[in-house]
PDB file of C-alpha atoms and ligand atoms in Angstrom:
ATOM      1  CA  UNK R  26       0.000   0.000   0.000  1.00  0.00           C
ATOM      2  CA  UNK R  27       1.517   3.457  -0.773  1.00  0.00           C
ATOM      3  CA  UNK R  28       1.954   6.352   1.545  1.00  0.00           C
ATOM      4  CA  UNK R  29      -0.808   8.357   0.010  1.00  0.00           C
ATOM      5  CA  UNK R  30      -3.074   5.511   0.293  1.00  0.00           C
ATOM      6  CA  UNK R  31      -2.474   4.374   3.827  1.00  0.00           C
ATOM      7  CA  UNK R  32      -2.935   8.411   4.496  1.00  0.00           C
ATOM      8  CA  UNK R  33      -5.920   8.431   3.236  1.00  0.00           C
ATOM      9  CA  UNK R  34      -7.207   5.041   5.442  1.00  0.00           C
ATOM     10  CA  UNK R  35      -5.711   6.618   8.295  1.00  0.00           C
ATOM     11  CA  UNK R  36      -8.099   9.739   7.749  1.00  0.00           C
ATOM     12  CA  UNK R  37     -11.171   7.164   7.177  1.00  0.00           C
ATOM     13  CA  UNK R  38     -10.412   5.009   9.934  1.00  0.00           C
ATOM     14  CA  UNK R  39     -10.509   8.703  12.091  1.00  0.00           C
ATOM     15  CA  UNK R  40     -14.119   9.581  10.549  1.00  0.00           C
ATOM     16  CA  UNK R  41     -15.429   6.023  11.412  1.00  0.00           C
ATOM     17  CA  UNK R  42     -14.678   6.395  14.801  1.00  0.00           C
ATOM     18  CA  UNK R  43     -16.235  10.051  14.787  1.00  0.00           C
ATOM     19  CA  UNK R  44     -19.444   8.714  13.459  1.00  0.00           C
ATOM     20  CA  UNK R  45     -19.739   5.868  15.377  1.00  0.00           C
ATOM     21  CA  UNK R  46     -18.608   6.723  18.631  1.00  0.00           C
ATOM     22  CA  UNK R  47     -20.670   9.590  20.745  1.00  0.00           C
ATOM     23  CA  UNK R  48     -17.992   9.890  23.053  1.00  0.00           C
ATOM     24  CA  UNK R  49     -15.424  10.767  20.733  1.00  0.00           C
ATOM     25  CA  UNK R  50     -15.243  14.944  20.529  1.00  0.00           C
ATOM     26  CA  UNK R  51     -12.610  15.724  18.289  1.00  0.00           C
ATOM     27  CA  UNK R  52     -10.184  14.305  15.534  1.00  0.00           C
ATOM     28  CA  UNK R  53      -7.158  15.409  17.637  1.00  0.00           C
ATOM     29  CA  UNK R  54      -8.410  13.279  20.232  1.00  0.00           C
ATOM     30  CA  UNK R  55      -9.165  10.011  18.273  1.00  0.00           C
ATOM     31  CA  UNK R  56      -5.951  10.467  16.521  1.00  0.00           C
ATOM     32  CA  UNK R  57      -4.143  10.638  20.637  1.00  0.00           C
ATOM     33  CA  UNK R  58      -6.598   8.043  22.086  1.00  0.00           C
ATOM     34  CA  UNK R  59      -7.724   5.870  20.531  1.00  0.00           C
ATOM     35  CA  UNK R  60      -5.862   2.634  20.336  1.00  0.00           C
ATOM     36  CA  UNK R  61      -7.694   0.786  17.807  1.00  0.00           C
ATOM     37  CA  UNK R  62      -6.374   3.478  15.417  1.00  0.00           C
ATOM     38  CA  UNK R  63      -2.419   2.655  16.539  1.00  0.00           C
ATOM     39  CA  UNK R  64      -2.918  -0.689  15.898  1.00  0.00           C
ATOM     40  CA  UNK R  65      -4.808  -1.008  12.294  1.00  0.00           C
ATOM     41  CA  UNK R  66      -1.782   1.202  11.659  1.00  0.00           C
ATOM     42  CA  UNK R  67       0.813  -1.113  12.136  1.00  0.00           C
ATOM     43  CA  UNK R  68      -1.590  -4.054  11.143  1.00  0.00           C
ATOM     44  CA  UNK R  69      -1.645  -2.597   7.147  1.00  0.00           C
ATOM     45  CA  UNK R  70       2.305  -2.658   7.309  1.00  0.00           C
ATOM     46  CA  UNK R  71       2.536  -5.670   9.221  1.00  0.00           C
ATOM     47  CA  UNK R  72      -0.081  -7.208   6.711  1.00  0.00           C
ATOM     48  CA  UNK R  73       2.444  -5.635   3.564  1.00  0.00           C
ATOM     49  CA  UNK R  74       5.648  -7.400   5.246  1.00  0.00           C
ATOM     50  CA  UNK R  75       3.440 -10.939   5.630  1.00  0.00           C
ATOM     51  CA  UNK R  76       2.427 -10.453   2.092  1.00  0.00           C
ATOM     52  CA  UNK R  77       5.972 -10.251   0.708  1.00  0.00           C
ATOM     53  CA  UNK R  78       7.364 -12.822   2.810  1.00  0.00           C
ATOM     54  CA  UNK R  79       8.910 -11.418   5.373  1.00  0.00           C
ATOM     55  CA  UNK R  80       6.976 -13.276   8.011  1.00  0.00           C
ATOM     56  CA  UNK R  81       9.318 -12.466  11.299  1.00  0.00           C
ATOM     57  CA  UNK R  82       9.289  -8.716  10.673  1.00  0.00           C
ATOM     58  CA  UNK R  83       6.008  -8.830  10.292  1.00  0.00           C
ATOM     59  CA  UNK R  84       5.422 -10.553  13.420  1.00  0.00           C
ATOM     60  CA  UNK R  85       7.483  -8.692  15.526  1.00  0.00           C
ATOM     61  CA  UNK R  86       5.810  -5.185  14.463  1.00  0.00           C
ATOM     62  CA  UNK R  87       1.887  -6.661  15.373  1.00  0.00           C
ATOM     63  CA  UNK R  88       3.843  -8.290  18.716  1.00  0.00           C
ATOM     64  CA  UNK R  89       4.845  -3.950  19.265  1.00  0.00           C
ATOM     65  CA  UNK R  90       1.731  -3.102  18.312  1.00  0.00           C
ATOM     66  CA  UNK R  91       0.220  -5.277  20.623  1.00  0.00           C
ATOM     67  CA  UNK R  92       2.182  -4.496  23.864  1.00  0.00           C
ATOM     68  CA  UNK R  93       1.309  -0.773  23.302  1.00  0.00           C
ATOM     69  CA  UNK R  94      -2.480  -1.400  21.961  1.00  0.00           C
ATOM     70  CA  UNK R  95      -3.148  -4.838  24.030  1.00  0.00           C
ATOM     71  CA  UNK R  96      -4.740  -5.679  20.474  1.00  0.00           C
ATOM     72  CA  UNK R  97      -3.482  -8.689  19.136  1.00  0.00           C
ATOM     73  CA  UNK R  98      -3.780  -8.858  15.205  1.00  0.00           C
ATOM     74  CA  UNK R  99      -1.741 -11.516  13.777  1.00  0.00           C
ATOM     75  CA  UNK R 100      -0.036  -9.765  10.593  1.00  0.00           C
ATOM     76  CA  UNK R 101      -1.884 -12.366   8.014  1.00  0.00           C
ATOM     77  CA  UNK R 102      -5.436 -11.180   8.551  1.00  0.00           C
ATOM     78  CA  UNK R 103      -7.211  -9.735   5.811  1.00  0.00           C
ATOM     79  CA  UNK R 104      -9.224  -6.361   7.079  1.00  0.00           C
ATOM     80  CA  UNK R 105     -11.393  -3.976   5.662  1.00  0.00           C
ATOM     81  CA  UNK R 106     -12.342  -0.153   5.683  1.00  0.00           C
ATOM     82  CA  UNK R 107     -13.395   1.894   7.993  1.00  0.00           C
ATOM     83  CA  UNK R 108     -12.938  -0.901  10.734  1.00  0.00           C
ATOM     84  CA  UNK R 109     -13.343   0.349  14.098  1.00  0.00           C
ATOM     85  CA  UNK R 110     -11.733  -1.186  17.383  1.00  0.00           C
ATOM     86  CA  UNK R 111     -13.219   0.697  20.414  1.00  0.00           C
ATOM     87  CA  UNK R 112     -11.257   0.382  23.884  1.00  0.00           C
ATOM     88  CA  UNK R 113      -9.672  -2.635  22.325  1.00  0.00           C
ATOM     89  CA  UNK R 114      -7.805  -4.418  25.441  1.00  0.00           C
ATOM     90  CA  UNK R 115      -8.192  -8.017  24.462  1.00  0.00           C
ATOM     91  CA  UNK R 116      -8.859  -8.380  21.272  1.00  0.00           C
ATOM     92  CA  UNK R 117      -7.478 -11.464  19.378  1.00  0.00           C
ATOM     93  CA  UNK R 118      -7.882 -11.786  15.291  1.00  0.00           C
ATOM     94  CA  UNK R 119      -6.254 -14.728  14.257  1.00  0.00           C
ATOM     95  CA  UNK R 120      -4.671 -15.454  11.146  1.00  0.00           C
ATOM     96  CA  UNK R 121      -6.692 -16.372   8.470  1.00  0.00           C
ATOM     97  CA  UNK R 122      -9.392 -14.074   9.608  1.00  0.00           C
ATOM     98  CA  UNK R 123     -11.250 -12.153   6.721  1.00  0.00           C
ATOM     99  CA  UNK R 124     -12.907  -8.779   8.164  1.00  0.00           C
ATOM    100  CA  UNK R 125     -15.362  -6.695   5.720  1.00  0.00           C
ATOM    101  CA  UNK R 126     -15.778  -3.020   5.890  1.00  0.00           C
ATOM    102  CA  UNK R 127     -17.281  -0.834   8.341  1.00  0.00           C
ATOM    103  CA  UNK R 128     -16.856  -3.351  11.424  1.00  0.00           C
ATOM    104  CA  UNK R 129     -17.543  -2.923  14.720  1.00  0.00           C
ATOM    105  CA  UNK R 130     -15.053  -4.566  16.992  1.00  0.00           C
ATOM    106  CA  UNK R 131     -15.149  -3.844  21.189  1.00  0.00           C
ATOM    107  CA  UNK R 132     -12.846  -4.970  23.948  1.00  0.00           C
ATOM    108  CA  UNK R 133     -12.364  -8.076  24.501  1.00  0.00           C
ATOM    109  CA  UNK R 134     -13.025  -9.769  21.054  1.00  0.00           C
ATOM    110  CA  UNK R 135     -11.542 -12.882  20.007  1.00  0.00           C
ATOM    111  CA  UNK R 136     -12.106 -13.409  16.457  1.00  0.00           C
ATOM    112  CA  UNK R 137     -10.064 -17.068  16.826  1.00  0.00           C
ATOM    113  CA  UNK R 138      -9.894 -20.632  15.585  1.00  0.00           C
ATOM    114  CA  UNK R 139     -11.912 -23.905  17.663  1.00  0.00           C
ATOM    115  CA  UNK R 140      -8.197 -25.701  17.699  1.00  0.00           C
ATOM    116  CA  UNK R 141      -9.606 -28.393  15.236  1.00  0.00           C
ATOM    117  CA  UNK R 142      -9.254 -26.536  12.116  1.00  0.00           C
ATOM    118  CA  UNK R 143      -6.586 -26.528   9.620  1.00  0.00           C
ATOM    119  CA  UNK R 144      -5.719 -23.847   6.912  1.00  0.00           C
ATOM    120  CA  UNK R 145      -8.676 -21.100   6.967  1.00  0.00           C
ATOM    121  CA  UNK R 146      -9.376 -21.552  10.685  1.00  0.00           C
ATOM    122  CA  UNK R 147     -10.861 -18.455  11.480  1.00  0.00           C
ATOM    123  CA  UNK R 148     -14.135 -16.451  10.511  1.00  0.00           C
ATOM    124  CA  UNK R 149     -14.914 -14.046   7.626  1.00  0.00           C
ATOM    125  CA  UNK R 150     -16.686 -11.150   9.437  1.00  0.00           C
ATOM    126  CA  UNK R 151     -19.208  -9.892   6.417  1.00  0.00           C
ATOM    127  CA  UNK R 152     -19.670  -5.728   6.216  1.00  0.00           C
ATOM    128  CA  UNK R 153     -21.189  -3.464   8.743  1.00  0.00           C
ATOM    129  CA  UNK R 154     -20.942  -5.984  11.322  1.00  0.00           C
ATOM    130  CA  UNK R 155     -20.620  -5.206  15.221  1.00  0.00           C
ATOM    131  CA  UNK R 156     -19.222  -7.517  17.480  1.00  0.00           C
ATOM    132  CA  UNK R 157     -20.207  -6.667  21.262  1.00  0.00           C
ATOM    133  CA  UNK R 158     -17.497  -6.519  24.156  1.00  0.00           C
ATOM    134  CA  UNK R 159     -15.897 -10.029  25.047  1.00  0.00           C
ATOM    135  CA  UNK R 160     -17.737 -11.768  22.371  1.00  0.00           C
ATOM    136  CA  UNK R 161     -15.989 -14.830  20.616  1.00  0.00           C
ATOM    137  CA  UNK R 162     -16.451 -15.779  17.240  1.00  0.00           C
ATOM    138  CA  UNK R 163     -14.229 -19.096  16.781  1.00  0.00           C
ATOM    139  CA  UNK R 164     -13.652 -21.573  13.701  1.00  0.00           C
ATOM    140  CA  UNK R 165     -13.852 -20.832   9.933  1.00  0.00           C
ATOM    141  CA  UNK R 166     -17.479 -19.739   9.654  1.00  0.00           C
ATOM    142  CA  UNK R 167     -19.118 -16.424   8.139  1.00  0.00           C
ATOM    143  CA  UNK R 168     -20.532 -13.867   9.878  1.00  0.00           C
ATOM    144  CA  UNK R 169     -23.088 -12.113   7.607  1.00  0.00           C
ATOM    145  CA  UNK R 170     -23.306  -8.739   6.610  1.00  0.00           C
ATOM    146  CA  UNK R 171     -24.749  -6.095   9.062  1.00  0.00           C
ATOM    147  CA  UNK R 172     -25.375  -8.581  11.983  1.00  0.00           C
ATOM    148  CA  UNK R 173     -24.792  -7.754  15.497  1.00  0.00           C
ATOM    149  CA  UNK R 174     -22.972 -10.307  18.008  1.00  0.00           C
ATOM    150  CA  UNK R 175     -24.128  -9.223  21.591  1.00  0.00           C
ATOM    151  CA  UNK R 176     -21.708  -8.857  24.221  1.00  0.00           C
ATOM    152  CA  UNK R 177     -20.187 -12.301  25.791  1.00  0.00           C
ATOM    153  CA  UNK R 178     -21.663 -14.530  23.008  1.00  0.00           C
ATOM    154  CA  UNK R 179     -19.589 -17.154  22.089  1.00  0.00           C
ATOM    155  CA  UNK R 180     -20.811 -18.332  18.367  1.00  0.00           C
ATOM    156  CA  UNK R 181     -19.720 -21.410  16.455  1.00  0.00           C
ATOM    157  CA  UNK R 182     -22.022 -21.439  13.603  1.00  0.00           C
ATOM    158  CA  UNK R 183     -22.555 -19.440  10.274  1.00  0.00           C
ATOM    159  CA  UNK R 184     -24.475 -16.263  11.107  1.00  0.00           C
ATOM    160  CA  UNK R 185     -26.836 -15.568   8.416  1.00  0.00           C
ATOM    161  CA  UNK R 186     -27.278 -11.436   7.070  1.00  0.00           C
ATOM    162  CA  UNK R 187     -28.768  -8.997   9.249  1.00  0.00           C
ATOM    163  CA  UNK R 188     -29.053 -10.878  12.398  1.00  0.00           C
ATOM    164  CA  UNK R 189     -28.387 -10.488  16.082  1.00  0.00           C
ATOM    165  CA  UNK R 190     -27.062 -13.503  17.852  1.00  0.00           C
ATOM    166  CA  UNK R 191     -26.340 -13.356  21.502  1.00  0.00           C
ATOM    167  CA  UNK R 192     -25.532 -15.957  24.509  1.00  0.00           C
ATOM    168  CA  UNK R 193     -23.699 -18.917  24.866  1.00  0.00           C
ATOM    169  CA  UNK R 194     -23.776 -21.122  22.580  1.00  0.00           C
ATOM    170  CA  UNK R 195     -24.880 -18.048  20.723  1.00  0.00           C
ATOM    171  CA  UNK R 196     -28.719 -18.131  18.978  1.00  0.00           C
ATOM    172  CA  UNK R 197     -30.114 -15.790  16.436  1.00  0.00           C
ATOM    173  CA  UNK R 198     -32.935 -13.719  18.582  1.00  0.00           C
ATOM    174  CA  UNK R 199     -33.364 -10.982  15.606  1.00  0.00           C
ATOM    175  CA  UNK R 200     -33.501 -11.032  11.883  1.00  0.00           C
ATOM    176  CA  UNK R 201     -34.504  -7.998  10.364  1.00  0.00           C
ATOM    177  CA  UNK R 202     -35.347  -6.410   6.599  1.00  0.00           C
ATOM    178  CA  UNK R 203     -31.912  -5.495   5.225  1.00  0.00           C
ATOM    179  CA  UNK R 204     -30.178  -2.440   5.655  1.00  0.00           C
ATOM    180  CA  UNK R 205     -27.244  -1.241   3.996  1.00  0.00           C
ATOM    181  CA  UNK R 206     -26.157   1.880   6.088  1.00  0.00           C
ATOM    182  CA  UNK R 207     -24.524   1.278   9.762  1.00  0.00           C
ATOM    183  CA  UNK R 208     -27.156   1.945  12.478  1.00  0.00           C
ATOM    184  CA  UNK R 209     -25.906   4.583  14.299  1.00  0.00           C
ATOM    185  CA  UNK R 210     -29.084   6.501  15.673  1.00  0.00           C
ATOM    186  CA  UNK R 211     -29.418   6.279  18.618  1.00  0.00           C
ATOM    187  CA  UNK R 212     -32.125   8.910  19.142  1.00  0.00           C
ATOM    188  CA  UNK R 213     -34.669   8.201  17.260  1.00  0.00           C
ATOM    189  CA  UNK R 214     -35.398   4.557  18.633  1.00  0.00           C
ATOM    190  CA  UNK R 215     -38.471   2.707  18.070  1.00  0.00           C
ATOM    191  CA  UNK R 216     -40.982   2.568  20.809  1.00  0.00           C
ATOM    192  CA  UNK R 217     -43.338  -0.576  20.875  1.00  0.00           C
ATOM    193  CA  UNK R 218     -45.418   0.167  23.788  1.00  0.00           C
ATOM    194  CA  UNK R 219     -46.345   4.216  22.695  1.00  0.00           C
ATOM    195  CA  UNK R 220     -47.159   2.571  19.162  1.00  0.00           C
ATOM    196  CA  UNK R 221     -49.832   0.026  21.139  1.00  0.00           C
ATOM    197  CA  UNK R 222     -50.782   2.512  23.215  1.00  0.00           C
ATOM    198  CA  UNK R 223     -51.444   5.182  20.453  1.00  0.00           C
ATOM    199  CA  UNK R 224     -53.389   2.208  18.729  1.00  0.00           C
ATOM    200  CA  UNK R 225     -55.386   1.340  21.305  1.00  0.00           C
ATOM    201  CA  UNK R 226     -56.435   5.417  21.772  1.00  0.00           C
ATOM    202  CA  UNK R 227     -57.461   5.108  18.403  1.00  0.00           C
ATOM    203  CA  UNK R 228     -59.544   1.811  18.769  1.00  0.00           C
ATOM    204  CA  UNK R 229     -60.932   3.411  22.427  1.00  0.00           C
ATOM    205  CA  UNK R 230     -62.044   6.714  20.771  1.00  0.00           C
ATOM    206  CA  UNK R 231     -64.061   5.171  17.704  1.00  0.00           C
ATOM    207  CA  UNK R 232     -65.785   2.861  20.458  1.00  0.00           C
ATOM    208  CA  UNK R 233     -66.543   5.971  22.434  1.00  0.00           C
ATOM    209  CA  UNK R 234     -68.087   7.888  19.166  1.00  0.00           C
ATOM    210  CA  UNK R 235     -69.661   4.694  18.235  1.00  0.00           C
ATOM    211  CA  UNK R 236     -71.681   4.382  21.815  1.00  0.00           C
ATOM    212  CA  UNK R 237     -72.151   7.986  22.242  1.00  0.00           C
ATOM    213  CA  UNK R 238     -74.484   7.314  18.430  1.00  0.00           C
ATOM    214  CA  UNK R 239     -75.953   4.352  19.756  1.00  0.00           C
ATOM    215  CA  UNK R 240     -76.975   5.530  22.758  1.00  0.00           C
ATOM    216  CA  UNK R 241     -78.419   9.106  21.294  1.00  0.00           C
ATOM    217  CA  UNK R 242     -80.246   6.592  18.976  1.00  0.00           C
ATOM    218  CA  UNK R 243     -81.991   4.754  21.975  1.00  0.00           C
ATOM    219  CA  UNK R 244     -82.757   7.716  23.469  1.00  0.00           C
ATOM    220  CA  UNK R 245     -80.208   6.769  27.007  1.00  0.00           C
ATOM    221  CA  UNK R 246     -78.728  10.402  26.984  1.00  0.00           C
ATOM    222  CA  UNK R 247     -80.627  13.276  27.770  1.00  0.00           C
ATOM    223  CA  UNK R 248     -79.851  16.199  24.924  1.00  0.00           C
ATOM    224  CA  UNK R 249     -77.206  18.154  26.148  1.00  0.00           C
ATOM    225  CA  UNK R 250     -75.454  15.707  27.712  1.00  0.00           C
ATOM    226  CA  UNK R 251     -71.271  15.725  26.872  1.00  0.00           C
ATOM    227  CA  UNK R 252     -71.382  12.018  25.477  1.00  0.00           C
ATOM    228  CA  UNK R 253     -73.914  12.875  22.708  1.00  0.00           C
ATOM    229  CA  UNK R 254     -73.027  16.222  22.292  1.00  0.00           C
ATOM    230  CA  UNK R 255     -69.496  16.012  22.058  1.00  0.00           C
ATOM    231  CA  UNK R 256     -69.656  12.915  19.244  1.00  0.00           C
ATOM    232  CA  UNK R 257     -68.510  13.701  16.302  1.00  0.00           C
ATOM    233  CA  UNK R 258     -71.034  12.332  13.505  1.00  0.00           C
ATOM    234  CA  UNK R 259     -73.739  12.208  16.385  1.00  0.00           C
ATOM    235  CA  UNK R 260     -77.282  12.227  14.967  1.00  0.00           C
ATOM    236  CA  UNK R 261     -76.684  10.067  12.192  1.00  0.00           C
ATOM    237  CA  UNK R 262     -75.487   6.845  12.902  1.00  0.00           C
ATOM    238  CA  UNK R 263     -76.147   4.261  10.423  1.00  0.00           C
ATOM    239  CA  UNK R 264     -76.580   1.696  13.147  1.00  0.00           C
ATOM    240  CA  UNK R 265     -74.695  -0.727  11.063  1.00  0.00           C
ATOM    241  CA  UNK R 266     -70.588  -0.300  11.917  1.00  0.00           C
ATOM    242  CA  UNK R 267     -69.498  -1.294   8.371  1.00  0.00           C
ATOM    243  CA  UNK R 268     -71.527   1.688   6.275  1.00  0.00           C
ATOM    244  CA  UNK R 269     -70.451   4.343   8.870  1.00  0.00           C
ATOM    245  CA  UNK R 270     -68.294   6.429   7.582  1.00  0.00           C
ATOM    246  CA  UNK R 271     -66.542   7.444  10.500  1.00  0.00           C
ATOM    247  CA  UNK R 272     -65.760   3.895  10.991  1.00  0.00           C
ATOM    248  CA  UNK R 273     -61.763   2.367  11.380  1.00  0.00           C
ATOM    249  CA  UNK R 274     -60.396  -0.216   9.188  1.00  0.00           C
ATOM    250  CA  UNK R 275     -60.328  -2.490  12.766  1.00  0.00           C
ATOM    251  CA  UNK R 276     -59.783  -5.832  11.246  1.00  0.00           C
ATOM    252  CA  UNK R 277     -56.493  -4.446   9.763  1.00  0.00           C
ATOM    253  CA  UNK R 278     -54.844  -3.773  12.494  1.00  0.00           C
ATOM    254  CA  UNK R 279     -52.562  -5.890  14.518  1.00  0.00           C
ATOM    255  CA  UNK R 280     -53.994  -8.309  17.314  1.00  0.00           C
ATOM    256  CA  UNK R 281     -53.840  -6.949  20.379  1.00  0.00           C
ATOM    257  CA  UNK R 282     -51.971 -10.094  21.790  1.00  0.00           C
TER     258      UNK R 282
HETATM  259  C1  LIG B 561     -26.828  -7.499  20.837  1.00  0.00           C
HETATM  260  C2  LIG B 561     -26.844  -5.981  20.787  1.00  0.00           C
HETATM  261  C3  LIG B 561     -25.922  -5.493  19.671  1.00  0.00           C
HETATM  262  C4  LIG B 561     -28.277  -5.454  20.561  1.00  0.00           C
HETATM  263  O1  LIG B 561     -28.781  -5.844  19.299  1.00  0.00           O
HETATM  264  P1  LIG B 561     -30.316  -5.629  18.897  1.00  0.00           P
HETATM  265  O2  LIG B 561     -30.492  -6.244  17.540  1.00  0.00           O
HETATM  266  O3  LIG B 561     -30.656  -4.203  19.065  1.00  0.00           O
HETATM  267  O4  LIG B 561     -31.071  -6.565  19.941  1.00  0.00           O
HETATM  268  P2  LIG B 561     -31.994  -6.180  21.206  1.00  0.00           P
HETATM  269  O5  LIG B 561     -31.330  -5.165  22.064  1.00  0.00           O
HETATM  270  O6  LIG B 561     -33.372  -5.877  20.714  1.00  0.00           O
HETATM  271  O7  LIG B 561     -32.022  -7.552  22.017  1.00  0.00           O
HETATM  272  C5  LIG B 561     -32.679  -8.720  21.531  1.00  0.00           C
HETATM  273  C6  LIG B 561     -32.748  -9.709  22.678  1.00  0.00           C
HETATM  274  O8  LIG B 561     -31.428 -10.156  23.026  1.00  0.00           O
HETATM  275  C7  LIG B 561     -31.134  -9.859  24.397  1.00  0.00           C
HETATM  276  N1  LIG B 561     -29.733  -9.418  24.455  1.00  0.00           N
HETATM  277  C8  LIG B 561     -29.220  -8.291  23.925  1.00  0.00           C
HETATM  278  N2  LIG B 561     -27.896  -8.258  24.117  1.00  0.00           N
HETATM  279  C9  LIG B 561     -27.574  -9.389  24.792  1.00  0.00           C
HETATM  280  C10 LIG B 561     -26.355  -9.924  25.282  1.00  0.00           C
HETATM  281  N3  LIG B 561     -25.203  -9.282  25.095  1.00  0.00           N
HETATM  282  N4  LIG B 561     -26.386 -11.128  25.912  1.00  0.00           N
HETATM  283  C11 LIG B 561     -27.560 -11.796  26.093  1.00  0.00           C
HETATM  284  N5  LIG B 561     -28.752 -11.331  25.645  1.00  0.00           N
HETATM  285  C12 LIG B 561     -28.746 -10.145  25.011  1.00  0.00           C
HETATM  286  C13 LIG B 561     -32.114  -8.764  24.782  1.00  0.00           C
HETATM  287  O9  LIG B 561     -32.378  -8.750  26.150  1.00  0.00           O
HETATM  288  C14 LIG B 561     -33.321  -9.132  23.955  1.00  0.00           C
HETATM  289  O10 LIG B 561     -33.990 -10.192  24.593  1.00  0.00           O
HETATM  290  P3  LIG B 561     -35.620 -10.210  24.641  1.00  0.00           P
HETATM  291  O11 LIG B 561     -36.053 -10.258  23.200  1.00  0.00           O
HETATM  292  O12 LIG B 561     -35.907 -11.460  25.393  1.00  0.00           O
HETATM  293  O13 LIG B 561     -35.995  -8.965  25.345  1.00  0.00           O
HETATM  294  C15 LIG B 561     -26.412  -5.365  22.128  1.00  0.00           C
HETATM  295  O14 LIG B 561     -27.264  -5.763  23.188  1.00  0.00           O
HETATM  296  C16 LIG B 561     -24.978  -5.690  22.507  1.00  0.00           C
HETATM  297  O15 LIG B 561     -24.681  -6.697  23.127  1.00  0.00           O
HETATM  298  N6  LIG B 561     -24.079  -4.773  22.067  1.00  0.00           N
HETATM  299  C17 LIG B 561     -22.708  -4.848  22.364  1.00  0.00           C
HETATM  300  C18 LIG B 561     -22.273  -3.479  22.811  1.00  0.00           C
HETATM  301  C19 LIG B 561     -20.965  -3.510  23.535  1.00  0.00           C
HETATM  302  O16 LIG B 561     -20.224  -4.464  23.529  1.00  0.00           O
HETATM  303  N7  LIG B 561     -20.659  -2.402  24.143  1.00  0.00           N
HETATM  304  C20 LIG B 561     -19.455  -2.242  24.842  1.00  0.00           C
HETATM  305  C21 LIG B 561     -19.216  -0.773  24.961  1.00  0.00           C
HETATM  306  S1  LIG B 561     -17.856  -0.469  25.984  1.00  0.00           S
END
C-alpha cells in the first residue's frame, strides 16, 4: 500500500470512529486516544511485510503493536475499511481471519480458531458488522453482513445477514429487513409500547363515538349531555358499523396479543 493511500485510510479510519462513537469529541483526540487506530496502523504494514514474505518482521511489528495497543492482530489477517476497534484491550484476530468493511469490533473480542481446524481456521466477518465486548467468534465460519454479536456470546455457527445472535452457545434472537447503512441513531429509537398505546387510543375513541351514536339513537342520553353532544357524527349513525363512515379499518390492524 503506498503512503498516500495508507494516508488516506488513516483519515477514514478517524471519521469512522467520529461517526460511530458519541464519546469521541474531536479528531485530535481520536488520533491521541484511541488505540484501535495505533494498531490497524501497524496491522496494514505488518499485513504488507506478511504479504511479501517477510513473516518475522512482520510478526514482531503486530507483537509492538500489541504491547502498546493490548490488540493482538496476527499480521496475516485480511481487514477492511473503515474498521473500528473501540477500547480494544483483548482483542485477538487470528490469522486467516477475513474482516469486511465498516466493522464494529469492542474490547475483549476474540475473532479465533476452535483448535480443530486446519488452513482457513478463522471467521470471515461480512460488512457493517458489530461484534459486542468479550464476544468470541471461533472456527472458519461467516458472519453475515450487518449482523450484530451481543456482548459475551460465544458463536460457532454461520451467522446468516442482518441478524443479532447473543448468549452462549450463541442463537439468532433478531432477523430484520436489510439495511445497507450502519445503524448509528441512537435517538430516534423505536418505541413498541407508545405505538400500542397510540393504537389502542385510536380503537378506544371510535368505540366511544360509536356508543355515544348508539346511545343518542336509543334515546339513554338526555340532549345536552357531553357524550352525545361532544360525538362527532352524532345524529346520524347508520346503526350498522361497516356503512359508517366514520368507521376504522379495525380488522387491519394488529392483534392486540
Ligand atoms: C446485541 C446488541 C448489539 C443489541 O442488538 P439488537 O439487535 O438491538 O437486539 P436487542 O437489544 O433488541 O435484544 C434482543 C434480545 O437479546 C437480548 N440481548 C441483547 N444483548 C444481549 C447480550 N449481550 N447477551 C444476552 N442477551 C442479550 C435482549 O435482552 C433481547 O432479549 P428479549 O427479546 O428477550 O428482550 C447489544 O445488546 C450488545 O450486546 N451490544 C454490544 C455493545 C458492547 O459491547 N458495548 C461495549 C461498549 S464499551
Amino acid at each position: 500500500m503506498k503512503w498516500n493511500e495508507r494516508r488516506a485510510r488513516a483519515r477514514e479510519d478517524i471519521a469512522a470512529v467520529m461517526a460511530r462513537d458519541p464519546a469521541a469529541t474531536s479528531k485530535l483526540e481520536v488520533r491521541l486516544c484511541y488505540p484501535g487506530l495505533s494498531a490497524l496502523k501497524a496491522h496494514r504494514v505488518a499485513h504488507t511485510l506478511y504479504q511479501k514474505g517477510h513473516i518475522v518482521a512482520a510478526r514482531w511489528l503486530s507483537q509492538r503493536a500489541r504491547h502498546r495497543t493490548g490488540i493482538e492482530i496476527h499480521p496475516g489477517a485480511t481487514i477492511g475499511r473503515r474498521v473500528f476497534i473501540d477500547h480494544g484491550d483483548g482483542v485477538v484476530i487470528g490469522e486467516t481471519t477475513v474482516i469486511g468493511d465498516d466493522v464494529t469490533i469492542y474490547q475483549g473480542v476474540t475473532l479465533g480458531g476452535t483448535g480443530k481446524d486446519v488452513g482457513k481456521r478463522h471467521p470471515t466477518v461480512g460488512n457493517g458488522v458489530t461484534i459486542g465486548a468479550g464476544a468470541k467468534v471461533l472456527g472458519p465460519i461467516t458472519v453475515g453482513d450487518h449482523s450484530k454479536i451481543g456482548a459475551g456470546a460465544i458463536v460457532l455457527r454461520d451467522v446468516p445477514p442482518n441478524c443479532t445472535v447473543v448468549g452462549n452457545p450463541g442463537r439468532i434472537v433478531k432477523k430484520k429487513t436489510p439495511g445497507p447503512e450502519v445503524d448509528l441513531d441512537q435517538v430516534n429509537l423505536p418505541d413498541p409500547m407508545l405505538d400500542r398505546m397510540e393504537s389502542l387510543y385510536t380503537r378506544l375513541s371510535h368505540l366511544e363515538r360509536c356508543l355515544a351514536r348508539h346511545a343518542e339513537k336509543l334515546g339513554c342520553y338526555a340532549e345536552g349531555e357531553p357524550a352525545a353532544v361532544g360525538a362527532p357524527g352524532a345524529g346520524r349513525c347508520p346503526g350498522d358499523c361497516s356503512t359508517c363512515p366514520d368507521a376504522l379499518p379495525i380488522e387491519k390492524e394488529e392483534p392486540l396479543c
